[in-house]
Amino acid sequence: MALSRLFIANRGEIALRVVRAAQALDLETVIGVSDADRGSAAARLADRALVLGPGPAARSYLDAMLVVQAAKASGCDALHPGYGFLSERAELARLCEEHGIIFVGPKPDMIEALGDKLRAREMAAAAGVPLVPGSGEIASAADARRIADQLGYPVLLKAAAGGGGRGMVIVRGPDEIEAGFHRASAEAQAAFNDGTLFMERFVPEARHVEVQLMGDGQGEVVHFGERDCSVQRRYQKVIEEAPCVAMPAALRTQLHGAAVSLAQSVSYRNAGTAEFLYDVARQEVYFIEVNARIQVEHPVTEMVTGRDLVQEQLRIAGGQGLSLRQADVVLTGHAMECRINAEDSTRDFVPVPGTVTRWRPPEGEGIRLDSHISEGAVIPPFYDSMIGKLIVHAATRDAAIDKLAAALDEFVVEGVPTTIPLHRKILRDPRFRANQIHTRWLEQDMFAKTPIAGET
Amino acid sequence: MTGPDQFGELEQLIAEFERSGLRELQVRAGDLEIYLSQDTTAAGLGIGSQVEVALSSPTTPAAAALPPVPEPVAAAAQAWPDGATVVAAPYLGTFYRSPKPGSPPYVEVGGDVTADSELCLVEVMKLFTAVRAGTAGKVVQVLASDGDLVSADQPLFVIAPIVGGAV
């Protein structure tokens, strides 16, 4: 039952990426866009474009019923949710099932289970995957104090329904635990309508390392190596690379094994990413969570493996199973990606919508740009600020840094400020070059010492 | 593109449309154009369609996608009370009067505020900023509506000093 007509329930660069992957597999494409994205690159390239509703996402991209009805009415037999928006809402996957549309992703129950961080921890523990020492659900502030005393400070309070740093509070000592508990609970309640918390021992100076997985839903799982996403700002990834050369080979093998066991233990279907903290001092990795979708940074994995992960997603959704075995996944060289956002680095990275008046991206061997922007393109105020991802591939990490830096020097964007100056600064930093960084490095060390220049 | 097959598809489309609960549907395929509506007062082709299907064609130029933003009103041109403070939007974005959908507004006209009082949220591209009064006083005017797209520096609230100083 190979697919024939695919509905793309997303926007921006990932919508364009999915349209291209589908067309390469000879699928017809229908995209549902908001009124603000009528003229977008993905809407032009797709065979059909449907306007779902007005610009604000709540009335277009985030209305699951509307999206599924549009897919149904346009005769689509499958739906790709991209990332963000409804991609990890079990409701969308469930509505697709009910309407006879194949959801390109995991089963609804799996999305739901993985969305609950406590349940995800239980699954990982059951599969023998190492966890950050931590707790189950915390019942009260007094309970929090008792658990924190056992774990040892500092501790991290986290929302069970959480993500993106919301409902997450670091507690450094017993005098902060009560206030921390109430603050995290209130934040989690406000953000997720669920104040449930759990606790982990806080790992200072950890790296973020994640394993790309692909499962057929029958228990077959292949990994595509790991990515290192340790350059972060406010829990958002800024630069991603593959492989994680900071990790010894034996530990990398262990990490891949842990991720694959977890996915196999639940017969994971389609693309997923198992995220881990890498405690460099202790040489240990700890499971954080599974993201049940294709991720923003998937291209770095594609560059080092030579595989098209979105096409693989579509083949699995079409019932063709995995197109390759583990031994077929061979890593070559080093890839690095930076996220280009329309943000003003001189004004605390406030996002800036507007019209791109000049767009001259770099070109060359080993340079890839995933972007929906062209000259004259409008960046609407309703969605996130990412306007492209610049990815390079070279023989080594050093060569990749040089290539990315040179590519960024060539990149001309006018009309809106971008994060290009930030990336140039990071790539010039000796600590980044020496790979002596961690997830708080960018905010703690770099911003503190060297403000970003105001150039665009 | 025309032929018996296409009419079969049309029947199917109409049936799906009826089942879908969508109010309107517009389809263009080559020289054929179809407009379906559940709404008996609908104006017809090309007007106010909620869902539109186009074959390989952009519907509007990109420039039309950015909604028009009202011109900032010059604060000096308005008749604010003496000593009033105008609180403006920090940047272009969506104006929200309450902390989350369905909850009561931060402030109402006539409400007293302190310098630290939050008056509204302005959101651009997922970045929410709480706008504070910056001065103590009474809210005498709210110049934008919930959900409005506001421009940078657009006046949002007028705060008058409280005469006599009692709060």
XYZ file of C-alpha atoms in Angstrom:
623
model
C 0.000 0.000 0.000
C 2.506 2.567 -1.141
C 1.290 6.101 -0.653
C -0.076 8.122 -3.537
C -1.056 11.572 -2.270
C 0.589 13.226 0.728
C -0.800 16.072 2.819
C 1.830 18.339 4.373
C 0.585 19.818 7.640
C 3.344 22.313 8.224
C 5.056 25.400 6.849
C 8.455 26.960 6.286
C 11.564 25.041 5.370
C 10.327 21.670 6.616
C 7.185 21.874 4.473
C 9.367 22.512 1.439
C 11.711 19.698 2.464
C 8.806 17.233 2.741
C 7.267 18.321 -0.587
C 10.612 17.693 -2.304
C 11.097 14.295 -0.653
C 7.565 13.258 -1.648
C 8.043 14.409 -5.220
C 11.286 12.447 -5.435
C 9.194 9.369 -4.583
C 6.570 10.320 -7.199
C 3.902 11.164 -4.664
C 1.359 13.888 -5.299
C 1.546 16.634 -2.718
C -1.105 18.803 -1.123
C -0.132 21.412 1.415
C -2.400 23.104 3.942
C -1.230 26.642 4.581
C -2.437 29.655 6.489
C -3.508 32.771 4.685
C -0.116 34.306 5.535
C 1.694 31.487 3.710
C -0.315 31.469 0.457
C 2.683 32.632 -1.518
C 5.246 30.484 0.300
C 7.779 28.337 -1.538
C 6.151 25.098 -0.370
C 2.695 26.274 -1.518
C 4.128 27.064 -4.958
C 5.992 23.786 -5.317
C 3.247 21.466 -4.046
C 0.750 20.144 -6.581
C -2.030 21.780 -4.608
C -2.227 24.335 -1.846
C -5.190 24.723 0.489
C -5.724 27.715 2.672
C -6.658 26.330 6.089
C -7.453 29.594 7.784
C -6.011 32.930 8.871
C -2.431 33.644 9.922
C -2.610 32.898 13.646
C -1.615 29.238 14.043
C -4.431 28.409 16.462
C -6.881 28.897 13.584
C -4.810 27.169 10.903
C -1.763 24.974 11.586
C -2.821 24.040 15.122
C -6.423 23.060 14.350
C -6.121 19.267 14.102
C -9.700 18.686 12.932
C -9.395 21.307 10.209
C -6.098 19.836 9.032
C -7.447 16.283 8.833
C -10.595 17.423 7.055
C -8.516 19.291 4.517
C -6.376 16.192 3.957
C -9.500 14.078 3.553
C -11.278 16.544 1.272
C -8.255 16.743 -1.003
C -8.077 12.971 -1.360
C -4.814 12.451 0.504
C -3.990 8.999 1.834
C -1.179 10.116 4.136
C -0.189 13.102 6.224
C 3.268 14.361 7.211
C 3.226 16.605 10.280
C 6.787 17.994 10.020
C 8.105 19.238 13.376
C 6.536 21.629 15.869
C 2.834 22.527 15.467
C 0.760 19.306 15.727
C 3.608 16.876 15.072
C 3.687 15.471 18.597
C 0.002 15.769 19.444
C -1.506 12.322 19.718
C -4.816 13.943 18.740
C -3.657 14.521 15.152
C -2.328 10.973 14.719
C -5.584 9.633 16.195
C -7.800 11.747 13.922
C -5.778 10.561 10.930
C -6.354 6.939 11.933
C -10.073 7.559 12.380
C -10.318 9.098 8.922
C -8.298 6.424 7.155
C -5.248 8.608 6.599
C -1.786 7.214 7.250
C 0.048 9.354 9.776
C 3.740 9.632 8.912
C 5.019 9.071 12.428
C 4.543 6.864 15.478
C 1.225 5.420 16.640
C -0.951 7.829 18.671
C -0.515 5.890 21.933
C 3.256 6.024 21.516
C 3.213 9.791 20.954
C 1.109 10.162 24.083
C 3.349 7.917 26.179
C 6.542 9.674 25.058
C 5.000 13.098 25.646
C 4.709 12.192 29.331
C 8.324 12.503 30.468
C 7.687 10.302 33.510
C 6.302 7.493 31.371
C 9.186 7.906 28.920
C 11.623 7.512 31.834
C 9.830 4.334 32.896
C 10.075 2.935 29.360
C 13.773 3.745 29.217
C 14.389 2.178 32.615
C 12.521 -0.958 31.540
C 14.753 -1.202 28.468
C 17.878 -0.898 30.633
C 18.731 2.594 29.367
C 20.688 4.722 31.889
C 18.756 7.617 33.411
C 19.866 10.708 35.275
C 19.376 9.719 38.919
C 15.945 11.091 39.755
C 12.448 10.574 41.056
C 8.938 9.654 40.060
C 6.093 12.091 40.540
C 6.651 14.571 43.376
C 3.573 14.933 45.586
C 4.441 18.047 47.573
C 7.139 20.535 48.508
C 7.957 18.362 51.525
C 8.293 15.352 49.218
C 10.588 17.429 46.991
C 12.801 18.273 49.969
C 13.068 14.619 50.968
C 13.978 13.482 47.427
C 16.471 16.323 46.931
C 18.194 15.412 50.205
C 18.602 11.862 48.896
C 19.817 12.892 45.406
C 22.119 15.660 46.582
C 22.005 19.287 45.425
C 21.878 20.864 42.929
C 18.725 19.273 41.529
C 16.529 20.005 38.544
C 12.739 20.154 38.862
C 11.018 19.248 35.600
C 7.446 19.199 34.300
C 6.152 15.714 33.428
C 4.316 17.222 30.462
C 7.278 19.449 29.716
C 9.571 20.565 26.972
C 11.481 23.610 25.836
C 12.647 24.468 29.346
C 9.218 25.462 30.607
C 8.436 24.289 34.125
C 12.135 23.581 34.632
C 13.855 25.011 37.713
C 17.372 24.451 39.062
C 17.495 24.252 42.858
C 20.955 24.786 44.337
C 20.292 24.157 48.008
C 17.702 23.179 50.641
C 16.684 26.795 51.282
C 15.472 27.114 47.651
C 13.614 23.832 47.339
C 10.181 24.931 48.534
C 10.037 28.099 46.424
C 11.495 26.173 43.486
C 8.836 23.489 43.744
C 6.001 26.032 43.725
C 7.517 28.031 40.881
C 8.114 24.993 38.664
C 4.650 23.645 39.405
C 2.992 26.976 38.581
C 4.999 27.295 35.357
C 4.132 23.743 34.322
C 0.470 24.342 35.119
C 0.447 27.536 33.040
C 2.331 26.060 30.093
C 0.899 22.540 29.922
C -2.210 22.665 32.105
C -0.525 19.980 34.195
C 1.569 20.879 37.218
C 3.014 17.374 37.716
C 6.734 17.508 38.493
C 9.625 15.115 38.846
C 13.219 15.654 39.867
C 16.628 14.823 38.452
C 20.090 15.352 39.781
C 21.410 18.439 38.005
C 24.291 17.628 35.690
C 26.471 20.728 35.290
C 28.402 21.225 32.088
C 26.773 18.379 30.210
C 26.694 18.006 26.465
C 23.479 17.259 24.593
C 23.877 14.180 22.419
C 21.028 12.491 20.561
C 20.627 9.360 18.472
C 18.632 9.320 15.235
C 16.387 6.274 15.058
C 14.095 4.811 12.472
C 11.760 1.910 13.223
C 9.381 -0.132 11.097
C 6.792 -0.542 13.866
C 7.396 -4.306 13.951
C 10.477 -4.243 16.158
C 13.112 -3.547 13.500
C 15.119 -0.438 14.410
C 18.114 1.146 12.731
C 20.139 4.054 14.166
C 21.858 6.683 12.038
C 24.507 7.671 14.545
C 24.400 10.580 16.939
C 24.306 14.361 16.821
C 25.938 16.773 19.230
C 23.706 19.777 19.933
C 25.509 21.378 22.849
C 25.437 24.962 21.605
C 22.125 26.150 23.014
C 20.444 29.357 24.030
C 17.415 29.236 26.311
C 17.106 25.476 25.681
C 16.978 26.092 21.924
C 19.651 24.493 19.777
C 21.821 26.951 17.875
C 24.468 24.769 16.194
C 24.251 21.007 15.640
C 26.863 18.606 14.386
C 27.484 14.948 13.640
C 29.191 12.852 14.790
C 29.925 13.728 18.435
C 33.715 13.649 18.206
C 33.994 14.629 21.865
C 32.779 11.145 22.830
C 35.079 8.106 22.821
C 34.145 5.399 20.317
C 33.272 2.827 22.974
C 30.825 5.164 24.668
C 29.275 6.096 21.325
C 28.654 2.415 20.612
C 27.068 2.057 24.053
C 24.883 5.097 23.404
C 23.649 3.740 20.061
C 22.906 0.391 21.675
C 20.882 2.002 24.464
C 18.825 4.067 22.018
C 18.121 1.087 19.766
C 17.080 -1.133 22.711
C 14.654 1.504 23.885
C 13.057 1.836 20.435
C 12.975 -1.941 19.913
C 11.378 -2.518 23.321
C 8.316 -0.513 22.235
C 8.371 -1.514 18.521
C 8.872 2.116 17.620
C 7.475 3.214 14.261
C 8.981 5.844 11.921
C 11.537 8.538 12.809
C 12.452 9.360 16.377
C 15.323 10.808 18.326
C 16.507 9.610 21.712
C 18.060 12.518 23.575
C 20.797 12.083 26.169
C 22.910 14.168 28.495
C 26.593 13.414 28.217
C 28.421 14.025 31.473
C 31.953 14.469 30.172
C 33.545 14.530 33.629
C 32.002 11.194 34.605
C 32.069 9.717 31.062
C 28.434 8.716 31.391
C 25.333 9.216 29.266
C 21.835 9.623 30.664
C 18.528 9.388 28.822
C 16.407 12.572 28.737
C 13.513 11.952 26.337
C 12.422 10.737 22.909
C 11.240 13.200 20.294
C 8.613 11.392 18.243
C 9.089 13.215 14.934
C 11.661 14.283 12.381
C 13.852 16.956 13.947
C 15.035 20.337 12.759
C 18.645 19.145 12.776
C 18.104 15.928 10.795
C 20.203 17.232 7.833
C 23.517 16.820 9.684
C 22.735 13.117 9.946
C 21.789 13.011 6.258
C 25.091 14.650 5.334
C 27.238 12.094 7.182
C 25.150 9.036 6.218
C 24.150 10.009 2.683
C 20.600 8.881 3.492
C 17.384 10.860 2.996
C 15.531 10.521 6.291
C 12.297 12.121 5.094
C 12.068 9.742 2.148
C 12.739 6.908 4.580
C 9.842 8.158 6.720
C 7.538 8.100 3.706
C 8.603 4.600 2.688
C 7.966 3.286 6.201
C 4.576 5.003 6.303
C 3.760 3.355 2.974
C 4.392 -0.062 4.502
C 7.642 -0.722 2.646
C 9.597 -1.177 5.856
C 13.158 -0.063 6.407
C 15.124 0.277 3.181
C 18.392 -0.595 4.877
C 20.026 -2.609 7.629
C 22.298 -1.321 10.363
C 25.405 -2.405 8.451
C 24.315 -0.218 5.521
C 24.549 2.932 7.631
C 28.087 4.219 7.184
C 29.244 7.548 8.555
C 31.604 9.689 6.498
C 33.263 12.937 7.582
C 31.731 15.643 9.733
C 28.628 17.781 9.254
C 27.661 21.011 10.984
C 24.454 23.034 10.858
C 23.563 26.501 12.073
C 20.030 27.768 12.427
C 19.538 31.114 10.748
C 16.852 33.011 12.617
C 15.338 36.407 11.853
C 16.360 37.866 15.196
C 18.111 41.007 16.316
C 21.248 40.031 18.217
C 21.664 43.622 19.423
C 18.260 43.589 21.112
C 18.432 40.330 23.082
C 17.484 38.279 20.010
C 13.989 39.662 19.613
C 12.442 38.016 16.534
C 11.884 40.422 13.655
C 9.253 39.723 11.016
C 9.424 41.578 7.717
C 10.371 41.310 4.066
C 13.656 39.833 2.916
C 14.943 42.365 0.413
C 18.199 40.619 -0.433
C 19.016 36.907 -0.171
C 22.318 35.625 -1.527
C 23.040 32.248 0.023
C 26.453 30.618 -0.265
C 26.957 27.776 -2.705
C 29.556 25.111 -3.226
C 30.524 21.512 -2.750
C 29.437 20.208 0.649
C 27.208 23.225 1.329
C 23.476 22.718 1.790
C 20.814 25.276 2.582
C 17.368 24.173 3.754
C 15.254 27.294 3.472
C 11.933 28.521 2.155
C 13.190 32.074 1.722
C 13.941 33.910 -1.497
C 14.245 37.601 -2.290
C 10.967 39.344 -1.597
C 9.763 36.630 0.765
C 7.727 37.808 3.712
C 8.435 36.507 7.214
C 5.059 36.653 8.954
C 4.849 37.607 12.642
C 2.822 34.510 13.585
C 5.364 31.683 13.565
C 8.876 30.962 14.749
C 11.827 32.975 13.564
C 13.855 30.296 11.787
C 14.342 31.233 8.140
C 16.867 28.622 7.159
C 19.451 26.067 8.111
C 22.923 26.222 6.640
C 24.648 22.842 6.668
C 28.150 21.902 5.589
C 29.938 18.595 5.183
C 33.723 18.159 5.283
C 36.301 15.524 6.132
C 36.874 16.603 9.724
C 35.311 18.827 12.401
C 38.020 21.474 11.865
C 37.413 21.487 8.122
C 33.635 21.700 8.717
C 34.083 24.748 10.989
C 36.221 26.442 8.331
C 33.745 25.657 5.584
C 30.768 26.855 7.614
C 32.573 30.063 8.580
C 33.457 30.756 4.952
C 29.891 30.021 3.857
C 28.485 32.399 6.490
C 30.879 35.122 5.334
C 29.397 34.783 1.853
C 25.769 34.749 3.020
C 24.017 38.064 2.369
C 20.620 38.720 3.936
C 19.011 42.138 3.987
C 15.643 43.392 5.142
C 15.649 41.599 8.487
C 18.446 41.076 11.017
C 19.623 37.475 11.380
C 21.656 35.301 13.710
C 24.466 35.040 11.126
C 26.726 37.365 13.208
C 26.181 35.139 16.252
C 27.199 32.034 14.316
C 30.304 33.713 12.931
C 31.292 34.667 16.448
C 30.758 31.148 17.805
C 32.754 29.586 14.977
C 35.684 31.938 15.679
C 35.702 31.109 19.396
C 38.719 29.027 20.470
C 36.623 27.043 22.976
C 34.183 26.029 20.268
C 37.089 25.078 18.021
C 38.642 23.038 20.847
C 35.215 21.445 21.426
C 35.324 22.362 25.115
C 31.709 23.396 25.387
C 28.521 22.351 27.154
C 24.851 23.264 26.939
C 25.211 26.373 29.104
C 28.455 27.563 27.540
C 26.889 29.970 25.058
C 24.852 31.830 27.660
C 27.210 31.569 30.633
C 30.573 32.167 29.057
C 30.257 33.605 25.629
C 27.509 36.164 26.079
C 28.957 37.222 29.405
C 32.403 37.933 27.986
C 31.836 39.043 24.430
C 28.673 40.780 23.345
C 27.630 40.011 19.792
C 28.487 42.748 17.314
C 25.598 44.620 15.754
C 26.424 43.711 12.187
C 23.909 41.946 10.021
C -7.945 17.028 -17.625
C -11.622 16.813 -18.540
C -13.384 13.548 -19.035
C -15.578 11.030 -17.281
C -12.875 10.299 -14.684
C -12.868 13.841 -13.557
C -16.634 13.852 -13.019
C -16.258 10.748 -10.908
C -13.702 12.613 -8.866
C -16.087 15.537 -8.632
C -18.847 13.392 -7.190
C -16.395 12.030 -4.707
C -15.216 15.525 -3.868
C -18.772 16.707 -3.254
C -19.504 13.721 -1.055
C -16.320 14.294 0.939
C -17.126 17.968 1.215
C -20.540 17.226 2.652
C -19.097 14.805 5.165
C -16.202 17.076 6.132
C -18.222 19.798 7.776
C -16.226 22.438 5.885
C -18.287 25.500 5.041
C -16.799 26.320 1.654
C -14.492 24.724 -0.848
C -13.060 26.156 -4.036
C -11.286 24.008 -6.616
C -9.475 25.020 -9.737
C -8.125 22.439 -12.188
C -7.026 23.702 -15.577
C -10.004 25.516 -17.055
C -12.446 23.996 -14.619
C -13.333 25.834 -11.458
C -15.727 24.688 -8.782
C -17.053 26.359 -5.691
C -18.931 24.401 -3.040
C -20.638 26.013 -0.106
C -22.869 24.890 2.758
C -23.714 28.512 3.354
C -26.719 29.701 1.352
C -25.636 33.309 1.710
C -22.148 32.683 0.342
C -21.080 35.072 -2.382
C -19.618 32.482 -4.730
C -16.363 31.972 -6.553
C -13.310 33.686 -5.307
C -14.888 35.576 -2.481
C -14.239 34.788 1.124
C -13.550 31.124 0.567
C -12.380 29.406 3.699
C -10.615 26.614 1.926
C -9.258 26.941 -1.507
C -7.617 24.345 -3.677
C -5.372 25.489 -6.459
C -3.392 23.361 -8.889
C 0.261 24.378 -8.949
C -0.471 28.021 -8.638
C 0.356 30.546 -5.997
C -2.788 32.425 -5.143
C -1.421 35.763 -4.088
C 1.946 37.458 -4.217
C 4.042 36.997 -1.110
C 3.849 40.649 -0.238
C 0.158 40.279 0.531
C 0.910 37.796 3.278
C 2.008 40.285 5.885
C -1.154 41.737 7.292
C -1.431 45.496 7.335
C -0.540 47.001 10.656
C -2.291 50.138 11.804
C -0.125 53.236 11.651
C 1.056 54.236 15.092
C -1.098 57.007 16.439
C 0.982 60.035 17.342
C 0.631 60.317 21.079
C 0.830 64.092 20.981
C -2.168 64.342 18.694
C -4.478 62.724 21.230
C -6.185 64.426 24.104
C -4.663 62.505 26.987
C -5.288 63.850 30.498
C -2.565 66.103 31.916
C 0.441 64.158 33.090
C -0.784 60.950 31.488
C 1.675 58.249 30.492
C 1.276 56.331 27.262
C 2.457 52.720 27.335
C 3.489 51.527 23.886
C 4.185 48.178 22.212
C 7.849 47.119 22.452
C 7.805 45.675 18.945
C 5.485 44.523 16.188
C 3.372 41.619 17.386
C 0.050 40.311 18.591
C -1.531 42.118 21.538
C -3.064 40.007 24.306
C -4.940 41.546 27.200
C -4.947 38.426 29.393
C -2.161 36.051 30.462
C -3.794 33.142 28.660
C -6.879 32.535 26.521
C -10.067 32.597 28.566
C -8.593 34.216 31.651
C -9.580 37.732 32.741
C -7.628 40.718 31.380
C -4.599 41.991 33.277
C -6.260 45.398 33.647
C -9.523 47.161 32.827
C -10.206 50.827 32.226
C -10.528 52.460 35.650
C -8.137 50.001 37.265
C -5.264 51.202 39.410
C -1.765 50.067 38.535
C 1.713 50.337 39.979
C 4.916 50.704 37.971
C 5.404 46.920 38.139
C 1.869 45.993 37.075
C 1.692 43.893 33.928
C -0.765 45.374 31.441
C -0.667 42.990 28.510
C 1.397 40.536 26.497
C 2.855 41.255 23.096
C 3.853 38.177 21.147
C 5.989 37.979 18.078
C 7.095 34.653 16.648
C 6.527 32.750 19.911
C 8.346 35.346 22.026
C 5.949 36.696 24.646
C 6.818 39.916 26.414
C 4.849 41.198 29.383
C 4.446 44.951 29.101
C 4.568 46.771 32.449
C 2.985 50.093 33.344
C 6.272 51.744 34.290
C 4.350 54.262 36.380
C 1.672 54.246 39.056
C -1.784 55.517 38.184
C -5.190 54.686 36.789
C -5.797 53.107 33.389
C -7.940 55.611 31.506
C -7.799 54.145 27.997
C -7.013 50.856 26.277
C -6.139 51.642 22.672
C -5.958 48.162 21.096
C -8.192 45.106 21.124
C -7.254 41.616 22.221
C -5.685 39.720 19.320
C -4.803 42.859 17.330
C -1.560 43.001 15.425
C 0.195 46.081 16.792
C 3.281 47.830 15.485
C 6.420 48.817 17.387
C 5.823 51.886 19.560
C 2.091 51.854 18.957
C 0.295 53.334 22.017
C -1.592 50.619 23.913
C -2.593 52.108 27.275
C -3.038 55.565 28.750
C -2.328 55.843 32.465
C -3.298 58.969 34.373
C -1.768 59.928 37.693
C -4.081 59.434 40.653
C -4.988 62.855 42.010
C -4.503 63.125 45.747
C -2.098 60.235 45.742
C -4.425 57.740 47.433
C -4.329 54.235 45.992
